[in-house]
């Protein structure tokens, strides 16, 4: 054991008999070190490659209809990509549904390119063996909203309803562990192991957290979409699997996106 | 070995465009795209211990570089798959910078040859299987200097 | 042929800073699949950066370099608008070259 | 530092929204019903995580509905029910092996769709608690348990108490964050005993 380890252990041992508040202070230094680590890896985000791949897919003909996605309407008119992510999810007249980015991309790929929905949603997440087209497309689209403030509307009654349902799903406790999203994400200044947890009921935390997804996950070497983020939360909640781009996940996204309103979108992010 | 190098050259040429003129340059060692690579130091990169790695690099006993090498690593790495390492040096005439991780299966991580005019300042990212020392070796004016720092690799997330 | 790199280069006060992000799996050869089979080693062994025909950095990598390798280095000289070429070679003999103009 | 204050605000905000929805009558209940319907439809079996896991027992349903702030009477009733269901060790012993307990505490595995049925579940303890001083990667969702045994004493009464807390934390606090490790069959009796030993054994790193 070297010196620095010993130094770190001593304060912990001293604190052991004192109260929890003091213990919390000593932990700040480790959190600071984690922050320092994140700062050091913040340059050179491999998510850029996924963005490039997505842009190419967006502009390339594909599917039985041999069409590109350049006429896809993500909410601001056919072909508009700039800033669309900051207003998603939203209500779409043509489908009569509230859709998030990924479910809307499914719509465009089916209607414009003629790719069957089952084909798109069968394996919607990237693996270390195979990239996911829909995930790369999402990375490309979100990149075009960098620096723009989140402004998701709940004016439409269906949007409002999605928000309310999403809030309920956020607090929905079930499964063998009795976990809900709120079990880990409704308290400030707590962490799992060394990972700080955002309190998604607090505006600032919600903004920072939402604005950094999709993100390149260093531990997996993959760029992850927001639908993946929710999917993996439910996995760790010991829930069954949420269907990709389902009403449940879109409603939850609506709740989280509205909670992040006003925050500047900063993705795609880079995470541990 | 030779065959392997030739194969690599051929592939390199292909990416360079594969035209006859380039092939000619290649044969003369004047590859336009600059992909005439030196031979990879297999012995050093296969070394399992610091001693073996240093031997393979022809280093006898390096000088203490604590004062002359600025090694920047995180004290704690949130994830061992990406650990940022920056090596800089105030020494004159730095020719080479080498980075090791003493507890990795192969201890030598990366080696940089700095031609004249290139500053002694390198950042890269390495994998670490566990808490270990990152070691920087700097060759300057024909001499080797060494310094090291510990990086704690933590268990992350929910672990599931 | 490998996937494109992302290279940024900028000159300031006579020093050019180059940041390179490469796309590569960097498999150690020690990782196992879920079914227990070993994933063969596959990693970049060498990276070379050139400016106006002269080498400004020569690099050798081992298995310990992270997936999608990142490199930052600085060299004296370098003129805005001029090109930097970066090339890599991996242990399977695959290679990739990309270039970028130095920003002012 | 402001955690308490922020939490307080969040809780009162949550309460306010509940009472508002309650005034709206059918709307809130309608939304609750619709949420349950959507959740049942939109989650599917994956690996060992079957779709039926979204079906809530009364405690889960009530804690969801009241966002973990139960009316006093309901809280008391639910806690009594959980307490009555605790299965105590037949041999009357509560202490196992702290070394096995430490291993369990370190493991965050178990019961996700990427775990296998035959893989033993971990205790997930370090995810939320500080235990051994040697482990710096500990969570803070739950209180620090460093020196738990030293502070509380390794008495039989305390062993029994500790066993019950791990077996079913909801017996004392209906909407606690902590899973009901025994009640829900996550950990076996022997595993819980190992964790009791980790917390109380004077030789355990928790108390060193």
XYZ file of C-alpha atoms in Angstrom, chain A residues 2 5 8 30 33-34 37-38 40-41 43-44 192-193 195 218-219 235-236 272, chain B residues 72-79 81-82 84 125 150 152 154-158 160:
40
model
C 1.518 3.329 -0.955
C -3.786 5.180 -0.204
C -7.035 8.576 1.929
C -13.521 11.638 -4.345
C -11.564 13.432 -8.488
C -14.242 11.792 -10.598
C -11.416 12.417 -14.600
C -14.483 13.360 -16.632
C -9.785 14.879 -18.729
C -11.709 12.598 -21.085
C -12.118 16.060 -25.452
C -12.286 13.765 -28.436
C -24.533 4.518 -6.605
C -21.006 3.293 -5.935
C -21.582 7.486 -9.744
C -16.607 4.625 -22.439
C -17.215 1.368 -20.542
C -33.006 -3.570 -16.627
C -31.302 -2.388 -13.471
C -17.903 6.569 -18.036
C -0.814 13.785 -15.502
C -3.272 10.988 -14.768
C -6.565 10.970 -12.858
C -6.234 9.848 -9.228
C -9.399 7.838 -9.680
C -10.595 6.480 -13.009
C -14.334 6.043 -13.127
C -13.750 3.402 -15.729
C -11.332 1.183 -20.194
C -10.364 4.806 -20.693
C -6.252 9.615 -19.912
C -5.755 7.052 -23.337
C -0.974 5.438 -9.129
C -7.286 3.870 -8.716
C -13.147 1.874 -9.218
C -16.083 -0.471 -9.481
C -18.706 1.364 -11.431
C -22.451 1.649 -11.676
C -24.869 -0.853 -10.264
C -25.308 -5.489 -12.987
